[in-house]
GROMACS .gro file of C-alpha atoms in nm:
model
  442
    1UNK     CA    1  -0.019   0.012   0.024
    2UNK     CA    2   0.095   0.334  -0.121
    3UNK     CA    3   0.171   0.634   0.178
    4UNK     CA    4   0.098   0.954   0.056
    5UNK     CA    5   0.204   1.280   0.295
    6UNK     CA    6   0.057   1.630   0.351
    7UNK     CA    7   0.296   1.850   0.414
    8UNK     CA    8   0.339   2.204   0.454
    9UNK     CA    9   0.319   2.606   0.639
   10UNK     CA   10   0.046   2.612   0.939
   11UNK     CA   11  -0.321   2.746   0.905
   12UNK     CA   12  -0.290   2.649   0.447
   13UNK     CA   13  -0.549   2.377   0.509
   14UNK     CA   14  -0.375   2.046   0.523
   15UNK     CA   15  -0.586   1.831   0.844
   16UNK     CA   16  -0.952   1.942   0.658
   17UNK     CA   17  -0.793   1.864   0.330
   18UNK     CA   18  -0.736   1.475   0.590
   19UNK     CA   19  -1.017   1.494   0.759
   20UNK     CA   20  -1.175   1.552   0.387
   21UNK     CA   21  -0.959   1.225   0.301
   22UNK     CA   22  -1.093   1.049   0.491
   23UNK     CA   23  -1.361   1.097   0.605
   24UNK     CA   24  -1.388   1.115   0.946
   25UNK     CA   25  -1.362   1.387   1.171
   26UNK     CA   26  -0.957   1.295   1.316
   27UNK     CA   27  -0.770   1.602   1.285
   28UNK     CA   28  -0.835   1.842   1.446
   29UNK     CA   29  -0.932   2.111   1.264
   30UNK     CA   30  -0.875   2.606   1.386
   31UNK     CA   31  -0.776   2.880   1.236
   32UNK     CA   32  -0.470   2.920   1.498
   33UNK     CA   33  -0.203   2.834   1.310
   34UNK     CA   34   0.051   2.489   1.443
   35UNK     CA   35  -0.294   2.321   1.607
   36UNK     CA   36  -0.167   1.963   1.428
   37UNK     CA   37   0.170   1.896   1.608
   38UNK     CA   38   0.199   1.520   1.538
   39UNK     CA   39   0.146   1.314   1.281
   40UNK     CA   40  -0.175   1.105   1.222
   41UNK     CA   41  -0.181   0.815   1.038
   42UNK     CA   42  -0.562   0.661   0.853
   43UNK     CA   43  -0.672   0.483   0.498
   44UNK     CA   44  -0.825   0.686   0.200
   45UNK     CA   45  -1.006   0.409  -0.079
   46UNK     CA   46  -1.141   0.551  -0.370
   47UNK     CA   47  -1.229   0.412  -0.705
   48UNK     CA   48  -1.053   0.113  -0.582
   49UNK     CA   49  -0.752   0.210  -0.513
   50UNK     CA   50  -0.643   0.267  -0.096
   51UNK     CA   51  -0.351   0.478   0.045
   52UNK     CA   52  -0.258   0.537   0.336
   53UNK     CA   53  -0.271   0.971   0.408
   54UNK     CA   54  -0.037   1.096   0.709
   55UNK     CA   55  -0.107   1.453   0.848
   56UNK     CA   56   0.199   1.688   0.992
   57UNK     CA   57   0.258   1.975   1.151
   58UNK     CA   58   0.293   2.341   0.999
   59UNK     CA   59   0.637   2.369   0.950
   60UNK     CA   60   0.713   2.737   1.079
   61UNK     CA   61   1.112   2.871   1.026
   62UNK     CA   62   0.935   3.220   1.208
   63UNK     CA   63   0.907   3.055   1.482
   64UNK     CA   64   1.151   2.754   1.577
   65UNK     CA   65   1.110   2.665   1.949
   66UNK     CA   66   0.745   2.524   1.879
   67UNK     CA   67   0.864   2.431   1.538
   68UNK     CA   68   1.135   2.207   1.643
   69UNK     CA   69   0.913   1.909   1.701
   70UNK     CA   70   0.708   1.970   1.413
   71UNK     CA   71   0.978   1.959   1.215
   72UNK     CA   72   1.138   1.632   1.321
   73UNK     CA   73   0.795   1.490   1.290
   74UNK     CA   74   0.721   1.617   0.921
   75UNK     CA   75   1.020   1.459   0.805
   76UNK     CA   76   0.951   1.119   0.946
   77UNK     CA   77   0.628   1.163   0.753
   78UNK     CA   78   0.789   1.251   0.540
   79UNK     CA   79   1.096   0.959   0.490
   80UNK     CA   80   0.813   0.744   0.513
   81UNK     CA   81   0.620   0.875   0.234
   82UNK     CA   82   0.564   0.749  -0.161
   83UNK     CA   83   0.397   1.091  -0.292
   84UNK     CA   84   0.408   1.466  -0.137
   85UNK     CA   85   0.099   1.651  -0.146
   86UNK     CA   86   0.327   2.025  -0.091
   87UNK     CA   87  -0.050   2.212   0.115
   88UNK     CA   88   0.060   2.607   0.031
   89UNK     CA   89  -0.243   2.897   0.061
   90UNK     CA   90  -0.395   3.010  -0.307
   91UNK     CA   91  -0.511   3.302  -0.168
   92UNK     CA   92  -0.136   3.419  -0.019
   93UNK     CA   93   0.169   3.525  -0.238
   94UNK     CA   94   0.422   3.246  -0.172
   95UNK     CA   95   0.572   3.337   0.119
   96UNK     CA   96   0.984   3.155   0.312
   97UNK     CA   97   0.845   2.921   0.460
   98UNK     CA   98   0.715   2.777   0.125
   99UNK     CA   99   1.009   2.814  -0.037
  100UNK     CA  100   1.164   2.635   0.364
  101UNK     CA  101   0.974   2.311   0.245
  102UNK     CA  102   1.018   2.320  -0.122
  103UNK     CA  103   1.411   2.307  -0.085
  104UNK     CA  104   1.362   1.991   0.143
  105UNK     CA  105   1.191   1.821  -0.093
  106UNK     CA  106   1.298   1.833  -0.304
  107UNK     CA  107   1.659   1.659  -0.166
  108UNK     CA  108   1.411   1.341  -0.156
  109UNK     CA  109   1.345   1.297  -0.450
  110UNK     CA  110   1.030   1.151  -0.403
  111UNK     CA  111   0.653   1.232  -0.655
  112UNK     CA  112   0.559   1.589  -0.494
  113UNK     CA  113   0.192   1.776  -0.597
  114UNK     CA  114   0.163   2.113  -0.503
  115UNK     CA  115  -0.159   2.143  -0.367
  116UNK     CA  116  -0.285   2.538  -0.402
  117UNK     CA  117  -0.645   2.487  -0.131
  118UNK     CA  118  -0.862   2.777  -0.113
  119UNK     CA  119  -0.909   2.875  -0.453
  120UNK     CA  120  -1.300   2.817  -0.422
  121UNK     CA  121  -1.435   2.922  -0.774
  122UNK     CA  122  -1.218   2.881  -1.156
  123UNK     CA  123  -1.274   3.260  -1.139
  124UNK     CA  124  -0.999   3.215  -0.882
  125UNK     CA  125  -0.736   2.978  -1.114
  126UNK     CA  126  -0.476   3.222  -1.271
  127UNK     CA  127  -0.341   3.214  -0.832
  128UNK     CA  128  -0.142   2.885  -0.934
  129UNK     CA  129   0.089   3.116  -1.174
  130UNK     CA  130   0.208   3.261  -0.786
  131UNK     CA  131   0.381   2.902  -0.744
  132UNK     CA  132   0.534   2.848  -1.079
  133UNK     CA  133   0.880   2.940  -0.946
  134UNK     CA  134   0.881   2.618  -0.727
  135UNK     CA  135   0.951   2.450  -0.981
  136UNK     CA  136   0.676   2.158  -0.886
  137UNK     CA  137   0.544   1.996  -1.226
  138UNK     CA  138   0.179   1.865  -1.081
  139UNK     CA  139   0.006   2.143  -0.946
  140UNK     CA  140  -0.352   2.141  -0.901
  141UNK     CA  141  -0.584   2.366  -0.754
  142UNK     CA  142  -0.880   2.349  -0.468
  143UNK     CA  143  -1.106   2.417  -0.231
  144UNK     CA  144  -1.101   2.181   0.127
  145UNK     CA  145  -1.381   2.427   0.251
  146UNK     CA  146  -1.614   2.349  -0.116
  147UNK     CA  147  -1.551   1.970  -0.225
  148UNK     CA  148  -1.377   2.145  -0.485
  149UNK     CA  149  -1.108   1.941  -0.721
  150UNK     CA  150  -1.121   1.688  -0.480
  151UNK     CA  151  -1.228   1.419  -0.699
  152UNK     CA  152  -0.935   1.519  -0.936
  153UNK     CA  153  -0.661   1.525  -0.686
  154UNK     CA  154  -0.754   1.205  -0.593
  155UNK     CA  155  -0.718   1.103  -0.958
  156UNK     CA  156  -0.357   1.260  -0.935
  157UNK     CA  157  -0.336   1.110  -0.660
  158UNK     CA  158  -0.412   0.712  -0.758
  159UNK     CA  159  -0.391   0.742  -1.141
  160UNK     CA  160  -0.014   0.491  -1.037
  161UNK     CA  161  -0.154   0.325  -0.789
  162UNK     CA  162  -0.297  -0.070  -0.851
  163UNK     CA  163  -0.678  -0.154  -0.799
  164UNK     CA  164  -0.670  -0.305  -0.401
  165UNK     CA  165  -0.711  -0.640  -0.385
  166UNK     CA  166  -0.839  -0.720  -0.033
  167UNK     CA  167  -0.636  -1.006   0.180
  168UNK     CA  168  -0.692  -1.332   0.313
  169UNK     CA  169  -0.821  -1.280   0.585
  170UNK     CA  170  -0.570  -1.447   0.813
  171UNK     CA  171  -0.475  -1.140   0.999
  172UNK     CA  172  -0.289  -1.190   1.342
  173UNK     CA  173  -0.372  -0.947   1.642
  174UNK     CA  174  -0.168  -0.674   1.731
  175UNK     CA  175  -0.122  -0.539   2.021
  176UNK     CA  176   0.112  -0.264   2.178
  177UNK     CA  177   0.211  -0.285   2.555
  178UNK     CA  178   0.168   0.169   2.604
  179UNK     CA  179   0.260   0.386   2.936
  180UNK     CA  180   0.473   0.628   3.119
  181UNK     CA  181   0.848   0.573   3.158
  182UNK     CA  182   0.933   0.241   3.463
  183UNK     CA  183   0.534   0.053   3.453
  184UNK     CA  184   0.690  -0.280   3.340
  185UNK     CA  185   0.573  -0.221   2.978
  186UNK     CA  186   0.904  -0.498   2.886
  187UNK     CA  187   0.882  -0.680   3.218
  188UNK     CA  188   0.514  -0.704   3.120
  189UNK     CA  189   0.625  -0.842   2.766
  190UNK     CA  190   0.840  -1.090   2.901
  191UNK     CA  191   0.557  -1.211   3.113
  192UNK     CA  192   0.322  -1.254   2.837
  193UNK     CA  193   0.602  -1.394   2.641
  194UNK     CA  194   0.739  -1.629   2.919
  195UNK     CA  195   1.123  -1.523   2.795
  196UNK     CA  196   1.257  -1.346   3.090
  197UNK     CA  197   1.518  -1.215   2.841
  198UNK     CA  198   1.343  -1.139   2.546
  199UNK     CA  199   1.347  -0.755   2.641
  200UNK     CA  200   1.602  -0.549   2.819
  201UNK     CA  201   1.448  -0.459   3.150
  202UNK     CA  202   1.604  -0.160   3.333
  203UNK     CA  203   1.540   0.043   3.606
  204UNK     CA  204   1.596   0.356   3.366
  205UNK     CA  205   1.329   0.525   3.273
  206UNK     CA  206   1.326   0.478   2.924
  207UNK     CA  207   1.529   0.169   2.869
  208UNK     CA  208   1.347   0.088   2.577
  209UNK     CA  209   1.396   0.344   2.361
  210UNK     CA  210   1.189   0.207   2.028
  211UNK     CA  211   0.924  -0.026   1.919
  212UNK     CA  212   0.931  -0.411   1.889
  213UNK     CA  213   0.738  -0.639   1.726
  214UNK     CA  214   0.761  -1.012   1.807
  215UNK     CA  215   0.521  -1.301   1.730
  216UNK     CA  216   0.422  -1.536   1.971
  217UNK     CA  217   0.153  -1.872   1.946
  218UNK     CA  218  -0.100  -1.819   2.273
  219UNK     CA  219  -0.431  -2.104   2.262
  220UNK     CA  220  -0.342  -2.227   1.949
  221UNK     CA  221  -0.351  -1.853   1.787
  222UNK     CA  222  -0.083  -1.627   1.643
  223UNK     CA  223  -0.027  -1.321   1.806
  224UNK     CA  224   0.204  -1.014   1.818
  225UNK     CA  225   0.317  -0.795   2.102
  226UNK     CA  226   0.472  -0.467   2.043
  227UNK     CA  227   0.721  -0.333   2.343
  228UNK     CA  228   0.707   0.083   2.370
  229UNK     CA  229   0.901   0.291   2.480
  230UNK     CA  230   0.819   0.495   2.756
  231UNK     CA  231   0.533   0.793   2.701
  232UNK     CA  232   0.683   1.160   2.879
  233UNK     CA  233   0.502   1.460   2.945
  234UNK     CA  234   0.636   1.644   2.602
  235UNK     CA  235   0.723   1.931   2.828
  236UNK     CA  236   0.990   1.670   2.956
  237UNK     CA  237   1.142   1.535   2.599
  238UNK     CA  238   1.440   1.728   2.603
  239UNK     CA  239   1.640   1.456   2.311
  240UNK     CA  240   1.551   1.443   2.002
  241UNK     CA  241   1.611   1.100   1.991
  242UNK     CA  242   1.325   1.058   2.318
  243UNK     CA  243   1.134   1.263   2.047
  244UNK     CA  244   1.169   1.009   1.754
  245UNK     CA  245   1.098   0.773   2.065
  246UNK     CA  246   0.717   0.950   2.172
  247UNK     CA  247   0.677   0.943   1.759
  248UNK     CA  248   0.754   0.587   1.709
  249UNK     CA  249   0.506   0.476   2.005
  250UNK     CA  250   0.254   0.640   1.851
  251UNK     CA  251   0.297   0.470   1.523
  252UNK     CA  252   0.308   0.151   1.678
  253UNK     CA  253  -0.016   0.286   1.825
  254UNK     CA  254  -0.140   0.374   1.463
  255UNK     CA  255  -0.093   0.008   1.350
  256UNK     CA  256  -0.223  -0.214   1.638
  257UNK     CA  257  -0.548  -0.303   1.688
  258UNK     CA  258  -0.545  -0.344   2.116
  259UNK     CA  259  -0.378  -0.087   2.314
  260UNK     CA  260  -0.256  -0.209   2.655
  261UNK     CA  261  -0.212   0.041   2.868
  262UNK     CA  262   0.040   0.021   3.195
  263UNK     CA  263  -0.055   0.198   3.526
  264UNK     CA  264   0.213   0.147   3.834
  265UNK     CA  265   0.037   0.051   4.128
  266UNK     CA  266   0.314   0.238   4.346
  267UNK     CA  267   0.252   0.530   4.195
  268UNK     CA  268  -0.068   0.498   4.171
  269UNK     CA  269  -0.251   0.622   3.887
  270UNK     CA  270  -0.143   1.027   3.743
  271UNK     CA  271  -0.302   1.296   3.448
  272UNK     CA  272  -0.065   1.165   3.203
  273UNK     CA  273  -0.175   0.786   3.180
  274UNK     CA  274  -0.557   0.994   3.049
  275UNK     CA  275  -0.300   1.157   2.823
  276UNK     CA  276  -0.201   0.792   2.701
  277UNK     CA  277  -0.524   0.629   2.717
  278UNK     CA  278  -0.706   0.974   2.512
  279UNK     CA  279  -0.369   0.876   2.244
  280UNK     CA  280  -0.530   0.535   2.159
  281UNK     CA  281  -0.841   0.697   2.134
  282UNK     CA  282  -0.751   0.958   1.863
  283UNK     CA  283  -0.632   0.622   1.689
  284UNK     CA  284  -0.980   0.442   1.690
  285UNK     CA  285  -0.835   0.206   1.865
  286UNK     CA  286  -0.904  -0.046   2.082
  287UNK     CA  287  -0.837  -0.032   2.481
  288UNK     CA  288  -0.727  -0.292   2.810
  289UNK     CA  289  -0.631  -0.121   3.093
  290UNK     CA  290  -0.286  -0.330   3.327
  291UNK     CA  291  -0.231  -0.207   3.600
  292UNK     CA  292   0.051  -0.347   3.695
  293UNK     CA  293   0.306  -0.448   3.993
  294UNK     CA  294   0.001  -0.579   4.193
  295UNK     CA  295   0.237  -0.728   4.421
  296UNK     CA  296   0.335  -0.436   4.603
  297UNK     CA  297  -0.031  -0.390   4.718
  298UNK     CA  298  -0.106  -0.568   5.068
  299UNK     CA  299  -0.484  -0.657   5.081
  300UNK     CA  300  -0.505  -0.714   4.784
  301UNK     CA  301  -0.891  -0.815   4.834
  302UNK     CA  302  -1.008  -0.479   4.964
  303UNK     CA  303  -0.748  -0.273   4.735
  304UNK     CA  304  -0.889  -0.454   4.437
  305UNK     CA  305  -1.231  -0.252   4.534
  306UNK     CA  306  -1.099   0.048   4.541
  307UNK     CA  307  -0.821   0.070   4.316
  308UNK     CA  308  -1.206   0.002   4.071
  309UNK     CA  309  -1.410   0.233   4.241
  310UNK     CA  310  -1.047   0.509   4.182
  311UNK     CA  311  -1.015   0.397   3.818
  312UNK     CA  312  -1.319   0.391   3.696
  313UNK     CA  313  -1.353   0.738   3.808
  314UNK     CA  314  -1.055   0.818   3.639
  315UNK     CA  315  -1.090   0.693   3.317
  316UNK     CA  316  -1.459   0.825   3.333
  317UNK     CA  317  -1.436   0.861   2.915
  318UNK     CA  318  -1.407   0.532   2.875
  319UNK     CA  319  -1.664   0.310   3.050
  320UNK     CA  320  -1.642   0.040   2.803
  321UNK     CA  321  -1.253  -0.109   2.850
  322UNK     CA  322  -1.127  -0.380   3.158
  323UNK     CA  323  -0.899  -0.323   3.364
  324UNK     CA  324  -0.678  -0.611   3.494
  325UNK     CA  325  -0.455  -0.561   3.768
  326UNK     CA  326  -0.113  -0.838   3.780
  327UNK     CA  327   0.273  -0.858   3.817
  328UNK     CA  328   0.469  -0.820   3.542
  329UNK     CA  329   0.737  -0.950   3.852
  330UNK     CA  330   0.608  -1.211   4.053
  331UNK     CA  331   0.369  -1.312   3.693
  332UNK     CA  332   0.068  -1.278   3.996
  333UNK     CA  333  -0.264  -1.296   3.803
  334UNK     CA  334  -0.103  -1.279   3.439
  335UNK     CA  335  -0.364  -1.553   3.299
  336UNK     CA  336  -0.605  -1.242   3.281
  337UNK     CA  337  -0.428  -1.072   3.027
  338UNK     CA  338  -0.453  -1.184   2.720
  339UNK     CA  339  -0.842  -1.346   2.783
  340UNK     CA  340  -0.922  -0.894   2.799
  341UNK     CA  341  -0.655  -0.883   2.481
  342UNK     CA  342  -0.916  -1.107   2.320
  343UNK     CA  343  -1.239  -1.017   2.405
  344UNK     CA  344  -1.103  -0.647   2.342
  345UNK     CA  345  -0.975  -0.803   1.971
  346UNK     CA  346  -1.345  -0.987   1.887
  347UNK     CA  347  -1.497  -0.662   1.932
  348UNK     CA  348  -1.283  -0.453   1.773
  349UNK     CA  349  -1.354  -0.663   1.437
  350UNK     CA  350  -1.711  -0.720   1.534
  351UNK     CA  351  -2.010  -0.716   1.255
  352UNK     CA  352  -2.306  -0.623   1.374
  353UNK     CA  353  -2.570  -0.713   1.121
  354UNK     CA  354  -2.787  -0.501   0.936
  355UNK     CA  355  -3.081  -0.652   1.072
  356UNK     CA  356  -3.026  -0.630   1.447
  357UNK     CA  357  -2.857  -0.272   1.417
  358UNK     CA  358  -3.193  -0.147   1.311
  359UNK     CA  359  -3.363  -0.278   1.556
  360UNK     CA  360  -3.126  -0.161   1.811
  361UNK     CA  361  -3.199   0.226   1.681
  362UNK     CA  362  -3.545   0.162   1.585
  363UNK     CA  363  -3.604   0.073   1.954
  364UNK     CA  364  -3.397   0.345   2.048
  365UNK     CA  365  -3.582   0.668   1.873
  366UNK     CA  366  -3.913   0.483   1.958
  367UNK     CA  367  -3.788   0.543   2.419
  368UNK     CA  368  -3.634   0.885   2.304
  369UNK     CA  369  -3.728   1.070   1.990
  370UNK     CA  370  -3.418   1.257   1.924
  371UNK     CA  371  -3.465   1.704   2.060
  372UNK     CA  372  -3.648   1.992   1.768
  373UNK     CA  373  -3.442   2.259   1.681
  374UNK     CA  374  -3.625   2.546   1.517
  375UNK     CA  375  -3.955   2.364   1.455
  376UNK     CA  376  -3.750   2.078   1.310
  377UNK     CA  377  -3.640   1.718   1.480
  378UNK     CA  378  -3.342   1.421   1.384
  379UNK     CA  379  -3.570   1.106   1.143
  380UNK     CA  380  -3.337   0.742   1.121
  381UNK     CA  381  -3.431   0.645   0.773
  382UNK     CA  382  -3.148   0.284   0.773
  383UNK     CA  383  -2.862   0.233   1.057
  384UNK     CA  384  -2.563  -0.005   0.801
  385UNK     CA  385  -2.233  -0.109   1.046
  386UNK     CA  386  -1.986   0.007   0.707
  387UNK     CA  387  -1.651  -0.038   0.879
  388UNK     CA  388  -1.507  -0.316   1.162
  389UNK     CA  389  -1.171  -0.191   1.351
  390UNK     CA  390  -1.292  -0.017   1.494
  391UNK     CA  391  -1.662  -0.050   1.415
  392UNK     CA  392  -1.805   0.224   1.212
  393UNK     CA  393  -2.237   0.231   1.180
  394UNK     CA  394  -2.394   0.458   0.903
  395UNK     CA  395  -2.719   0.659   1.024
  396UNK     CA  396  -2.940   0.841   0.710
  397UNK     CA  397  -3.127   1.097   0.867
  398UNK     CA  398  -3.303   1.405   0.689
  399UNK     CA  399  -3.039   1.679   0.802
  400UNK     CA  400  -2.731   1.529   1.016
  401UNK     CA  401  -2.690   1.911   1.133
  402UNK     CA  402  -3.006   1.830   1.377
  403UNK     CA  403  -2.749   1.518   1.504
  404UNK     CA  404  -2.705   1.682   1.882
  405UNK     CA  405  -2.415   1.576   2.125
  406UNK     CA  406  -2.622   1.500   2.412
  407UNK     CA  407  -2.887   1.223   2.160
  408UNK     CA  408  -2.537   1.078   1.955
  409UNK     CA  409  -2.408   0.973   2.328
  410UNK     CA  410  -2.777   0.840   2.414
  411UNK     CA  411  -2.750   0.620   2.073
  412UNK     CA  412  -2.412   0.502   2.169
  413UNK     CA  413  -2.515   0.343   2.487
  414UNK     CA  414  -2.832   0.201   2.335
  415UNK     CA  415  -2.586   0.050   2.099
  416UNK     CA  416  -2.376  -0.114   2.400
  417UNK     CA  417  -2.639  -0.208   2.602
  418UNK     CA  418  -2.811  -0.442   2.315
  419UNK     CA  419  -2.480  -0.553   2.158
  420UNK     CA  420  -2.142  -0.664   2.296
  421UNK     CA  421  -1.854  -0.453   2.182
  422UNK     CA  422  -1.657  -0.461   2.488
  423UNK     CA  423  -1.339  -0.259   2.474
  424UNK     CA  424  -1.367  -0.042   2.187
  425UNK     CA  425  -1.455   0.279   2.065
  426UNK     CA  426  -1.719   0.310   1.819
  427UNK     CA  427  -1.814   0.542   1.566
  428UNK     CA  428  -2.092   0.661   1.443
  429UNK     CA  429  -2.199   0.874   1.127
  430UNK     CA  430  -2.459   1.046   0.967
  431UNK     CA  431  -2.543   1.147   0.592
  432UNK     CA  432  -2.768   1.346   0.489
  433UNK     CA  433  -2.969   1.112   0.213
  434UNK     CA  434  -2.743   1.062  -0.157
  435UNK     CA  435  -2.490   1.256   0.021
  436UNK     CA  436  -2.105   1.160  -0.085
  437UNK     CA  437  -1.857   1.322   0.113
  438UNK     CA  438  -1.687   1.383  -0.215
  439UNK     CA  439  -1.905   1.533  -0.398
  440UNK     CA  440  -1.811   1.918  -0.551
  441UNK     CA  441  -2.002   2.204  -0.550
  442UNK     CA  442  -1.942   2.346  -0.890
   0.00000   0.00000   0.00000
């Protein structure tokens, strides 16, 4: 599968284009330059072509402190890419930042497409001449906001790509062990594999500098476990190698089916533990919470009740995940982990028959109608599951603008009450009749 990377200076519309192409609101969109700081990954399907898409933060050479992290992320994204979409603002003149990014891209010897965004009408197409001095052969004017020339851009990106062929269904569940430094991630990998020296274990926080994949067999099935570097708070990342390790950990999350988030019973729950869970949720991955170092806890039967209360309180935003208590050091309760991972993976890959999901939503709507807005009320015509990993349900409605956040949560809760989806997030997408995300306004 080909990989395409979006690069450019801040506020040229890269994240809006990323969301448009992957058909999700995954990247945060804001008029404030530099909102997207981490790389985001997604997949695009178009005319039987499939490619991976990377969104990177805007490179701003006028703000060196802010740009240092972003430039590293952009360089990694460019290194991974086969095709680079260089996004510029067509309503502004060529800037020094644009020219500097262009110089960086020339050194890669990779295929570059210049995407001139914010050209809302054909009358503005002459703005393309402002960018000829960059010397890029492939250029196109688009407007993400008005959905103009998005299809033409996709044709350009995919012109040399082979048609997608669905792989034989032999996918191996891949789960990553993530968490803060020194919570026992490598020790947990060793305990899972039953090999004391499979990973280097040290009391020095941050021993694992990169992610490591290991295939193993459990209950006659193959699995892949990924050990990752400790994810420090961004404010505490000093060395470039640690920045690189954080980005590799984020990539490991993107490539995993299940994220096993490890918390230390010795240190207790801290705010950054919640941030790490949020990384997994932003990537739409299933999650298992593991409280490690359980051997140091006294009065374990009473302690587990108190810990359950604390965990559910602190992680209210993921009420559907399993919590496992164990000790990687002594292997106490280690047998409870793999069943939790398998459960989360099964939910993550679950396919729900259309008749069942429609019955669930019909009953939910009859029990509690959507609130009215300006004498109009949301009507749900039909629902079907359109994706797995995680399960995504697409609702055909009269007007998706009538979907209130509280009703979204109500429908999600009703789905979870009726269908066992423990461990996985789910996505609800609302579309008006005959809507196509790539439809262009003439």
